[in-house]
Coordinates of C-alpha atoms and ligand atoms in Angstrom, one line a residue:
X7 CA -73.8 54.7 -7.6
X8 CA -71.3 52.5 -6.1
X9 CA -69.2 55.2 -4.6
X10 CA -67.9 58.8 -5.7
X11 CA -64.3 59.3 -6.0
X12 CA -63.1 62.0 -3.6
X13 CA -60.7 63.6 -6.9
X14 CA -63.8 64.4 -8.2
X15 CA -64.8 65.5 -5.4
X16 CA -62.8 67.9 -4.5
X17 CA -63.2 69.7 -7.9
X18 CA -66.8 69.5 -7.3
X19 CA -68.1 73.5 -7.9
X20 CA -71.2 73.2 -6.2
X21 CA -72.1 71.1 -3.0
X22 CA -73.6 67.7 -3.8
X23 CA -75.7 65.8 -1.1
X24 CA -76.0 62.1 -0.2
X25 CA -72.3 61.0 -1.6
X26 CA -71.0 58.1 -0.7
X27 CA -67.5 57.7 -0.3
X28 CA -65.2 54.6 0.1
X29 CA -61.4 54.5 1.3
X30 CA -58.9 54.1 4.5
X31 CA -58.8 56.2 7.3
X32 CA -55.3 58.4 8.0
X33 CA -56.0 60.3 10.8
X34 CA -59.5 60.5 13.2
X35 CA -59.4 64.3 15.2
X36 CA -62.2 63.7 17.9
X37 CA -63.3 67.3 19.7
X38 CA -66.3 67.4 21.8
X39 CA -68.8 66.1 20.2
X40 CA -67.7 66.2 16.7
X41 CA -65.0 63.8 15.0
X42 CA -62.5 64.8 12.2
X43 CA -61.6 62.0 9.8
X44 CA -59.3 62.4 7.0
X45 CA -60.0 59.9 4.6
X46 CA -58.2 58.9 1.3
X47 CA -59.5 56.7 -1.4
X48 CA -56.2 56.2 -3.9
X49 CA -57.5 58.6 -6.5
X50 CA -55.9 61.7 -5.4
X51 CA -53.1 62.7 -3.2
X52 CA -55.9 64.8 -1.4
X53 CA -57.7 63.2 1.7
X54 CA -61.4 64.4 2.2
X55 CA -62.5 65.5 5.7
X56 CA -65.3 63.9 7.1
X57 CA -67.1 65.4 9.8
X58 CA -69.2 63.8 12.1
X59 CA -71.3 65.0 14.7
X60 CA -74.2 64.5 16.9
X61 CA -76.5 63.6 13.5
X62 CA -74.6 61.1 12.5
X63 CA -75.5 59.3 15.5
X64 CA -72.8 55.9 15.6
X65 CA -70.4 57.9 17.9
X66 CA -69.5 54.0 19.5
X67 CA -68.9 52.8 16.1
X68 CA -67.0 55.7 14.9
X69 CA -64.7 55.3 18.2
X70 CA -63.1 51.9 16.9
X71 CA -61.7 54.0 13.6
X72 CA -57.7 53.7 13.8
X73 CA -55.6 55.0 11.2
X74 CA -55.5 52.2 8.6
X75 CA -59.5 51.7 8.9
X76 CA -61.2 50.9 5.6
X77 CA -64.6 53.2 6.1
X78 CA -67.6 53.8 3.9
X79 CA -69.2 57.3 4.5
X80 CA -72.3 58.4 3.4
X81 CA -73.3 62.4 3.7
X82 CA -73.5 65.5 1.7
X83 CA -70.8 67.7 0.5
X84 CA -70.6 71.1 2.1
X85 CA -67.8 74.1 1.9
X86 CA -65.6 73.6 4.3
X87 CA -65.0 76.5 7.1
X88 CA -61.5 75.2 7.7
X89 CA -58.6 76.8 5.7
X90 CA -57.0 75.2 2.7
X91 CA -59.6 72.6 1.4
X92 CA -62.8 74.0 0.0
X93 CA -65.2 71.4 0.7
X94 CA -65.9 68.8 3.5
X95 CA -68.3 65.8 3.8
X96 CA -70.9 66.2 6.6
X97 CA -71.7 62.3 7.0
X98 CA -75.1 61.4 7.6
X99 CA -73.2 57.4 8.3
X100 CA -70.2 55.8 9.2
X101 CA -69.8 52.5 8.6
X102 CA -66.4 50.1 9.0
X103 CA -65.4 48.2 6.1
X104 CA -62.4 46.4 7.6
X105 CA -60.7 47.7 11.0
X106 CA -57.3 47.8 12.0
X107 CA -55.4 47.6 15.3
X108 CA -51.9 49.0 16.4
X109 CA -49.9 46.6 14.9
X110 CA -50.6 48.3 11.8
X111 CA -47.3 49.3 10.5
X112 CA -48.3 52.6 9.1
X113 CA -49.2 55.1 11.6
X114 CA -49.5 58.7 11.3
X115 CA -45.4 59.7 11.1
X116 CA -42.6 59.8 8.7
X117 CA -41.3 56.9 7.5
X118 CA -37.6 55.8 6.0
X119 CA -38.1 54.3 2.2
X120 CA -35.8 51.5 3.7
X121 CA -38.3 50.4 6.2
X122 CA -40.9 51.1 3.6
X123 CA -39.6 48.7 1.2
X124 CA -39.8 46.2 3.5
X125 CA -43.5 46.6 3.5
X126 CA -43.7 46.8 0.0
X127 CA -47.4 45.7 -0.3
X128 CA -48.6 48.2 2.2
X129 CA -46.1 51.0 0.9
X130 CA -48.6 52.4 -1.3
X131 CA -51.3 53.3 1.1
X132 CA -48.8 56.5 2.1
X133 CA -48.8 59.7 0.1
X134 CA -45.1 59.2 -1.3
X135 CA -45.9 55.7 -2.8
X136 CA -49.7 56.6 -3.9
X137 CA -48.0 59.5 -5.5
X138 CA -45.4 57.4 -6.8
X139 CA -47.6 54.7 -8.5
X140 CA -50.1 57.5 -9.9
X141 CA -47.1 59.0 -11.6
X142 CA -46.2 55.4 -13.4
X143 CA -49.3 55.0 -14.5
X144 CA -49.6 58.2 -15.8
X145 CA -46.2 58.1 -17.8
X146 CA -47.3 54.4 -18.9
X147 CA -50.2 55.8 -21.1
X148 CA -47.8 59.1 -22.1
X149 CA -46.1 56.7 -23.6
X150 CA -48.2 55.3 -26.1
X151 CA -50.1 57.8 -26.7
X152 CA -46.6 59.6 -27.5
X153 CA -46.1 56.9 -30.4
X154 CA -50.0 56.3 -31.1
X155 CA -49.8 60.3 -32.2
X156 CA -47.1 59.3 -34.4
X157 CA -48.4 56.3 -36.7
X158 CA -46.0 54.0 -34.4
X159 CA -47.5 50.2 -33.7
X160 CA -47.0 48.7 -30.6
X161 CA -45.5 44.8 -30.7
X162 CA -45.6 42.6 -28.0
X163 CA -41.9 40.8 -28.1
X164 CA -40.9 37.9 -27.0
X165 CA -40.3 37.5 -23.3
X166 CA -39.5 33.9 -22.8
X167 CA -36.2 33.7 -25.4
X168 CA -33.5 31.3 -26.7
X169 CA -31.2 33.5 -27.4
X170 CA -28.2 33.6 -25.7
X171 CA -26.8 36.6 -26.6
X172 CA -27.8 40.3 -27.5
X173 CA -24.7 41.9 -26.0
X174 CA -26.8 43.6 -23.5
X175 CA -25.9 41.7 -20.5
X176 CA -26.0 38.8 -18.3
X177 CA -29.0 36.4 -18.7
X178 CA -31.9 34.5 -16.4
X179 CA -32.3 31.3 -17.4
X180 CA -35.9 29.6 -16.7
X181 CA -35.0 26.4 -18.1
X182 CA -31.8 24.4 -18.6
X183 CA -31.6 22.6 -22.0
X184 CA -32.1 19.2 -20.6
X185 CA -34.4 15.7 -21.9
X186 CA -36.4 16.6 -19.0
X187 CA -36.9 20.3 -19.9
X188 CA -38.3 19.0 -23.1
X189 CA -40.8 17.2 -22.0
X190 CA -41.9 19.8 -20.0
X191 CA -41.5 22.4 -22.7
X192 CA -41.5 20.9 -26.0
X193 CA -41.0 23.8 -28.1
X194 CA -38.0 24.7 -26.3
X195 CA -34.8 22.3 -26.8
X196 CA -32.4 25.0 -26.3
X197 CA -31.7 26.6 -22.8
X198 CA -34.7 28.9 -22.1
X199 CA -34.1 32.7 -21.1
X200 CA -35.6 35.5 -20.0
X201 CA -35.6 38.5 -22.9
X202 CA -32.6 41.2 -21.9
X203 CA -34.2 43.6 -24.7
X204 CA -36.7 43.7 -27.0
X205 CA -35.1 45.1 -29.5
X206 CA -34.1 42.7 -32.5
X207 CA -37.3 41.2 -32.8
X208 CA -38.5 44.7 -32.9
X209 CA -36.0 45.4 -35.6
X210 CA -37.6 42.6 -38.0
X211 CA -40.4 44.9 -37.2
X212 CA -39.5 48.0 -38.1
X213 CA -38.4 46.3 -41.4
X214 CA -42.2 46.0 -42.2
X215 CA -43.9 48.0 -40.5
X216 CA -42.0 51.0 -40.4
X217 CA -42.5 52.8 -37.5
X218 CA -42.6 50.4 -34.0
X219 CA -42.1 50.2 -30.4
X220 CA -42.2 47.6 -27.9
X221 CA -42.4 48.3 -24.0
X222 CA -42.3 45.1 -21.7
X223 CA -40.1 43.8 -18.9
X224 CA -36.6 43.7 -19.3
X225 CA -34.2 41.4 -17.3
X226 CA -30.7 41.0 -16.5
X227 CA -28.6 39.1 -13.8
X228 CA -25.3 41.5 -13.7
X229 CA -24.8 44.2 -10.9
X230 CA -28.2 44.7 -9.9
X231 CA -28.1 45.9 -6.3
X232 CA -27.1 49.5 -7.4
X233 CA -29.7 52.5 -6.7
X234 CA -30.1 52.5 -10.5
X235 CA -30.0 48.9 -11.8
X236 CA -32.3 46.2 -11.3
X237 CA -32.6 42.7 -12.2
X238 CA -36.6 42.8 -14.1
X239 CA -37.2 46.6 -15.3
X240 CA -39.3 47.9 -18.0
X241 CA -38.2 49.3 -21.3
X242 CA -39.6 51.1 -23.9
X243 CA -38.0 50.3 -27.2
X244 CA -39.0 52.3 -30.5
X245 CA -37.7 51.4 -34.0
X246 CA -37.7 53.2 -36.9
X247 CA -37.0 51.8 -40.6
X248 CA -35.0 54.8 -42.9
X249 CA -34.0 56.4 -39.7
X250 CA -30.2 56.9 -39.1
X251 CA -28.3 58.2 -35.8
X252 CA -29.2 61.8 -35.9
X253 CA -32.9 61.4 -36.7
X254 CA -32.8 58.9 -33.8
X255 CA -31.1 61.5 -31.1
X256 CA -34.1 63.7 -32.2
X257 CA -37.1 61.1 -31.7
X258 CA -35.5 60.0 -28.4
X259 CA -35.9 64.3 -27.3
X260 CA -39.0 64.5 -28.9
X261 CA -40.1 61.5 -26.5
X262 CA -38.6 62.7 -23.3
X263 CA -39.6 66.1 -23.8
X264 CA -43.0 64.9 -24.4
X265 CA -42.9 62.7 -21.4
X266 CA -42.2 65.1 -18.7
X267 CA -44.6 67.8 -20.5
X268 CA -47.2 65.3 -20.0
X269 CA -46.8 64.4 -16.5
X270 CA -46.6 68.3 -15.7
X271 CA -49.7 68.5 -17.1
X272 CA -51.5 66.0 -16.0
X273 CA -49.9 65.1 -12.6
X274 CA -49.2 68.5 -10.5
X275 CA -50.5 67.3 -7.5
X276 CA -48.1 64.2 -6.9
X277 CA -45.1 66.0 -8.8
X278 CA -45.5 68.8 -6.2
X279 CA -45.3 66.3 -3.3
X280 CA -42.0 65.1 -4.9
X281 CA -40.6 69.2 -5.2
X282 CA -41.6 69.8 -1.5
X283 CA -40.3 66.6 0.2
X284 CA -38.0 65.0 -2.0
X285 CA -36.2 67.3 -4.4
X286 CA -36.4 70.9 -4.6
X287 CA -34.8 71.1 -7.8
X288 CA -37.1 69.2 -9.6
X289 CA -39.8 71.8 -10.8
X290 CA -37.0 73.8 -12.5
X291 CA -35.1 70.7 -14.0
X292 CA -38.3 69.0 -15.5
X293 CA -39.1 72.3 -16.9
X294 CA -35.5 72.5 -18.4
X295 CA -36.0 69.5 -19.9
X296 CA -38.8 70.7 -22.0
X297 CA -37.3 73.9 -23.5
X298 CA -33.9 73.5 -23.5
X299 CA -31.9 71.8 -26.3
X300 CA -30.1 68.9 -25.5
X301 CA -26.7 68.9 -26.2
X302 CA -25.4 66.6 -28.5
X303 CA -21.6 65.2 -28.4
X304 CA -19.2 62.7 -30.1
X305 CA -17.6 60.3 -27.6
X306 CA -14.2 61.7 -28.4
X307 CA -15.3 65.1 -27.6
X308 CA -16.6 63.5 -24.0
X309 CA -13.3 62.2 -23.5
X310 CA -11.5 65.6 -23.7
X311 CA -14.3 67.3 -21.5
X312 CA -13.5 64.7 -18.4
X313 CA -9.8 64.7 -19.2
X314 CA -9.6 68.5 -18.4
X315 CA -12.4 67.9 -15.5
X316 CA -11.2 69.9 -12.6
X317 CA -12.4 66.6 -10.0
X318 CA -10.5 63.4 -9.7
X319 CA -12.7 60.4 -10.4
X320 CA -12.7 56.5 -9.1
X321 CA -12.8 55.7 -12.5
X322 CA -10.2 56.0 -15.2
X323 CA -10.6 58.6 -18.3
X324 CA -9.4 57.0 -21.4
X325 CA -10.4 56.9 -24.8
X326 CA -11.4 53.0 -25.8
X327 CA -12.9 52.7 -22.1
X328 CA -16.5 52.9 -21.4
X329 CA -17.9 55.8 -19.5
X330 CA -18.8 55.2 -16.3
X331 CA -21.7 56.8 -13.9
X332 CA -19.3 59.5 -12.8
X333 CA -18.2 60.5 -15.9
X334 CA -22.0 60.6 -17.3
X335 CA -23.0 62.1 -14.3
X336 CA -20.3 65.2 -14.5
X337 CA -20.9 65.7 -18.2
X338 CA -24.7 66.0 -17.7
X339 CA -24.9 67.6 -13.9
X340 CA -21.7 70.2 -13.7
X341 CA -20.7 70.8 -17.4
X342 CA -23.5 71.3 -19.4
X343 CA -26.0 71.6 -17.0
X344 CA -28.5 69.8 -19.1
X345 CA -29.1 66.1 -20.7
X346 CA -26.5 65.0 -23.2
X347 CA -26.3 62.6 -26.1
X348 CA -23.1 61.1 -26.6
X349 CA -22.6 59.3 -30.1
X350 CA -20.5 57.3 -32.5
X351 CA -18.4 55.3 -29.5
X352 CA -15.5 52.8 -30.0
X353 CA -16.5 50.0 -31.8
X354 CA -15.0 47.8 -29.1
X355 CA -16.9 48.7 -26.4
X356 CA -20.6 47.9 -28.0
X357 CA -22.7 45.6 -29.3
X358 CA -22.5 43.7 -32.5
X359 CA -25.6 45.0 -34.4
X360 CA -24.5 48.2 -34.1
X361 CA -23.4 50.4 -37.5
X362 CA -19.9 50.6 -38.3
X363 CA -18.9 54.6 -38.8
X364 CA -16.6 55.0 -41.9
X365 CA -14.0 55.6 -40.1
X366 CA -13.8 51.9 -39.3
X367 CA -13.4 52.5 -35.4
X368 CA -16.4 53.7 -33.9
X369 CA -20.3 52.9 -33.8
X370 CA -23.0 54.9 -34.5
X371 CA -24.1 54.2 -31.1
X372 CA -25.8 57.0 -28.4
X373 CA -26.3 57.4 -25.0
X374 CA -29.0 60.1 -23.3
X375 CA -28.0 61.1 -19.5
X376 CA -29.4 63.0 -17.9
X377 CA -29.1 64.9 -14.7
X378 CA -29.5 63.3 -11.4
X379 CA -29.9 59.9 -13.1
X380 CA -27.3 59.2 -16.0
X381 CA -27.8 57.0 -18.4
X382 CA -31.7 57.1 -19.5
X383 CA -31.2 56.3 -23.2
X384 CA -29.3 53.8 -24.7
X385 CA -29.8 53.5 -29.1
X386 CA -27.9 53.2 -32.3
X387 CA -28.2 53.2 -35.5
X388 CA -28.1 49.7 -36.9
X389 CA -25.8 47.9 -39.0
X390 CA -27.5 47.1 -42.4
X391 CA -25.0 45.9 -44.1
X392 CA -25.1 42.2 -44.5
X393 CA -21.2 41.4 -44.9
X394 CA -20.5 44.2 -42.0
X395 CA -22.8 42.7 -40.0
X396 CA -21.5 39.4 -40.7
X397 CA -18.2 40.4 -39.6
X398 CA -19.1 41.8 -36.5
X399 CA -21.0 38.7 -35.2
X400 CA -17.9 36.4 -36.5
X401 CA -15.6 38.9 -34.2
X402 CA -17.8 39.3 -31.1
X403 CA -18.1 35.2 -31.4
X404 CA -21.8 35.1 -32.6
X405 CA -23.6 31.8 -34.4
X406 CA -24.5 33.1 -38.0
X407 CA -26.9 29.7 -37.5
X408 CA -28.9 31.2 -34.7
X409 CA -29.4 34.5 -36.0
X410 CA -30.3 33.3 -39.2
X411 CA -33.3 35.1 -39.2
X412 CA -31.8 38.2 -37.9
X413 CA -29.5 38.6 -41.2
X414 CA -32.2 37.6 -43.4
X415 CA -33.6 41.4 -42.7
X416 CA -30.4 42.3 -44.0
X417 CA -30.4 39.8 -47.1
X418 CA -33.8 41.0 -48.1
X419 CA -34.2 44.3 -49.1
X420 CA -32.4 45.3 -46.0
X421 CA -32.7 49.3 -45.4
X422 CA -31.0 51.8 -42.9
X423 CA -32.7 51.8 -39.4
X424 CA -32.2 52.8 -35.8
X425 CA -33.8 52.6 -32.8
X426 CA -33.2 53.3 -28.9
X427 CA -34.3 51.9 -25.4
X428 CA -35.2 54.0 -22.6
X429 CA -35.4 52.2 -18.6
X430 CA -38.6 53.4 -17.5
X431 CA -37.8 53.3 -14.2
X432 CA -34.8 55.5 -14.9
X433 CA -37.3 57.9 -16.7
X434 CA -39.6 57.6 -13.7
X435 CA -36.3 58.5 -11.3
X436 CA -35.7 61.9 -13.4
X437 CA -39.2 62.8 -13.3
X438 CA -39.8 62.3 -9.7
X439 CA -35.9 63.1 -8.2
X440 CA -35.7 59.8 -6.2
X441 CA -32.4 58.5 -6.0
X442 CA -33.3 54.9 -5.5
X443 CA -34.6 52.4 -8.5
X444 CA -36.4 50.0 -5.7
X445 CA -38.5 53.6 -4.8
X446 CA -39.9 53.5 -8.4
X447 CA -40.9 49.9 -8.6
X448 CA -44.2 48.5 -7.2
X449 CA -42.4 45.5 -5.8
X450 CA -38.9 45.8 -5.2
X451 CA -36.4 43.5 -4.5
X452 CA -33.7 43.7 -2.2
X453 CA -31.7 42.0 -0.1
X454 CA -33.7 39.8 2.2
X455 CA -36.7 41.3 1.4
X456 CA -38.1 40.2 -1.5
X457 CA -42.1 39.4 -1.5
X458 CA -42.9 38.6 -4.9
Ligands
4AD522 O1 -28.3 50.5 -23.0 P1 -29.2 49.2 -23.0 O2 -28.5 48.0 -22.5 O3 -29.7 49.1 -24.5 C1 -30.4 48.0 -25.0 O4 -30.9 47.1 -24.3 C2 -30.7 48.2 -26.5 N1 -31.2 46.9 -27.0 C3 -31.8 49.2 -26.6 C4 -32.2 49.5 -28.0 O5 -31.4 50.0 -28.8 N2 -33.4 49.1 -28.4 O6 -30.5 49.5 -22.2 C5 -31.4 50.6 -22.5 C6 -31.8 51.3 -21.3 C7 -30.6 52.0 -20.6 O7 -30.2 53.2 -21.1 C8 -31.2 52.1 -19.2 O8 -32.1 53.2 -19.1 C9 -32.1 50.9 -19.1 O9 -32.4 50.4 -20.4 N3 -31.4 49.8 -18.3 C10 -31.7 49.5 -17.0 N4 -32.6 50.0 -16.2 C11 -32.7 49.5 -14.9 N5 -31.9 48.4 -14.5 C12 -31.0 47.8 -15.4 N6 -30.3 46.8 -15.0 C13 -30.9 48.4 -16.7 N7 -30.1 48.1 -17.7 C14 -30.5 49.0 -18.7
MG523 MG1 -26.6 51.2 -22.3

């Protein structure tokens, strides 16, 4: 046995003897002749307590341990006499892995998430960020096994694209079309982006398999430094063939609900870190999330609501216009309390794939937001009809020759379908109550700091 993790550990229900335990020291207590170290290993939020004393023997090795240390302790698990942990490890041996000294930017105090961004490779070693990345994980494998339970298959999309336009946003390019570029890159004569959305490759997709979903990294050049937009994120992206708008609004709460009742099951610990130090709400509001019924409202109705609003926003309130954080924020936080789909907007104001309603002037487009966070879901139902569609890309100024492929889904035996993509970070913001996008992302980038 290479080394026991201390999660397991600690739910040990009888003592164990000669563990061996791996991990970094966060704290070393010395009294007397004994010495208290608390020592993590990743897997828990929990540190163990190791005691040392006379036995052990090493007392001048044991006196170079810092905070930081990497330590490998072997002993026996005993119940602890000290209140609020139930076992401890009696070590038999210390031994350093890898010391430390006092340059070692993480000593025992709080810490801002500004300064801790700039240390971004060291930033998980604290509670908030081990917590943090445990979480992500967690909610990564929620996710498909939320669409594994439902017959859904996963498809890896394109990342590297040529497509210049989705209407989702501003673009990377990786490669200028150029005679050099293709030598370099053969394949590729056209300017070579990076993928804004996954989504109409998973449509061709859906139109086959029936039930997918992609989830991959997403990027986009426009208005990144915001604390809810950033430049590479990861979205999940289902699509569903003989699905329309409404059936789509309730797959995207079925999958949010499911989501958060996952993590409360399966991550307590690390939630509770974020209800005690970060957001006291949150406990309540991620339990409201799973038994309360989202609301559901037109984009008209929306429009009335902040038009009566009793607070004067920045931005203005206007049918035709798009709705902007504030607005998404009041209808979600102060008026109904709860998250909110808003559907069928102005055609105007969204993408060209996106189903005409009958009434000629709006989409069957929706939005999810949510509180603290906004917009978390952005879908539609999609436009099947091949002379509608046709139209659309003629007046949003898109090549029929480049999407040739696209309409052919709608040439042959095109059916009704919608789909929706959800920011995982913004999912991982709700379920945690941190304010900032860079807080939920390994390796964030921002300004002058960026390390990857
Ligand atoms: O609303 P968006 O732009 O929709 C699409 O990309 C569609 N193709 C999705 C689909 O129907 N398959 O983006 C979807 C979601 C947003 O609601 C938001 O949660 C997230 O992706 N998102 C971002 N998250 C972080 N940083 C950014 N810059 C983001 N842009 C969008
Ligand atoms: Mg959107």
């Amino acid at each position: 046995m290479n080394r026991s993790k201390i999660l397991h550990l600690l739910k040990s229900e009888h003592p164990v003897k000669d563990v061996v335990v791996r991990g970094w020291v966060k704290t070393r207590r010395d009294s007397k002749s004994i010495f208290f170290l608390e020592v993590n290993d990743g897997s828990c939020l929990e540190n163990l307590q190791v005691v040392a004393t006379g036995e052990t023997g090493n007392f001048d090795i044991i006196q170079k341990i810092l905070t930081g240390t990497s330590v490998k302790v072997t002993g026996d698990l005993v119940p602890s006499p000290a209140k609020g942990q139930r076992w401890e490890l009696l070590a038999k041996k210390v031994e350093i892995l890898g010391l430390t000294d006092s340059s070692y930017p993480l000593q025992k105090k709080r810490h801002s998430d500004e300064f801790l961004r700039t240390i971004a490779h060291l930033r998980p070693r604290t509670n908030k960020y081990g917590a943090m990345f445990r979480i992500r994980s967690e909610a990564s494998f929620a996710v498909h096994l939320f669409f594994k339970e439902r017959g859904f298959y996963h498809i890896h999309t394109p990342i590297l694209t040529t497509l210049d336009c989705e209407g989702a946003g501003e673009l990377f390019a990786v490669l200028e079309a150029s005679r050099d570029n293709k030598q370099r890159a053969p394949l590729f004569d056209k300017t070579l982006y990076l993928t804004v959305s996954g989504q109409l490759a998973a449509e061709m997709f859906a139109c086959s398999l029936g039930n997918v979903y992609t989830f991959g990294p997403a990027f986009r050049a426009e208005n990144s430094n915001t604390p809810r937009h950033a430049s590479e994120f990861w979205m999940v992206e289902p699509e569903v063939a003989f699905c329309d708008l409404h059936q789509n609004m309730d797959l995207a709460e079925e999958f949010v609900k499911s989501l958060v009742l996952f993590l409360l099951e399966n991550c307590k610990p690390d939630l509770s870190l974020f209800s005690r130090f970060i957001d006291p709400e949150l406990m309540p509001r991620l339990e409201s999330i799973c038994h309360l019924e989202f609301e559901r409202i037109p984009y008209k109705k929306a429009v009335d609501i902040l038009k009566k609003a009793d607070i004067s926003f920045s931005y203005p309130v206007k049918y035709g216009l798009d709705l902007q954080t504030e607005h998404e924020r009041y209808l979600t936080e102060n008026f109904f309390k709860k998250p909110v789909f808003v559907y069928d907007y102005p055609r105007e104001i969204k993408p060209f794939y996106m189903r005409v309603n009958d009434d000629g002037q709006t989409v069957a487009a929706m939005d999810l937001l949510v509180p603290k966070t906004g917009e978390l879901i952005g879908g539609s139902q999609r436009e099947e009809r091949l002379e509608v569609l046709e139209g659309q890309m003629e007046s949003a100024g898109i090549s029929k020759e480049l999407y040739g492929w696209y309409l052919d889904s709608r040439r042959y035996g095109t059916v009704l379908h919608s789909g929706f993509g959800m920011g995982f970070e913004r999912f991982l913001m709700l379920a945690t109550g941190v304010k900032n996008i860079r807080d939920v992302i390994p390796f964030p980038r921002t300004p002058g700091t960026v390390l990857f």
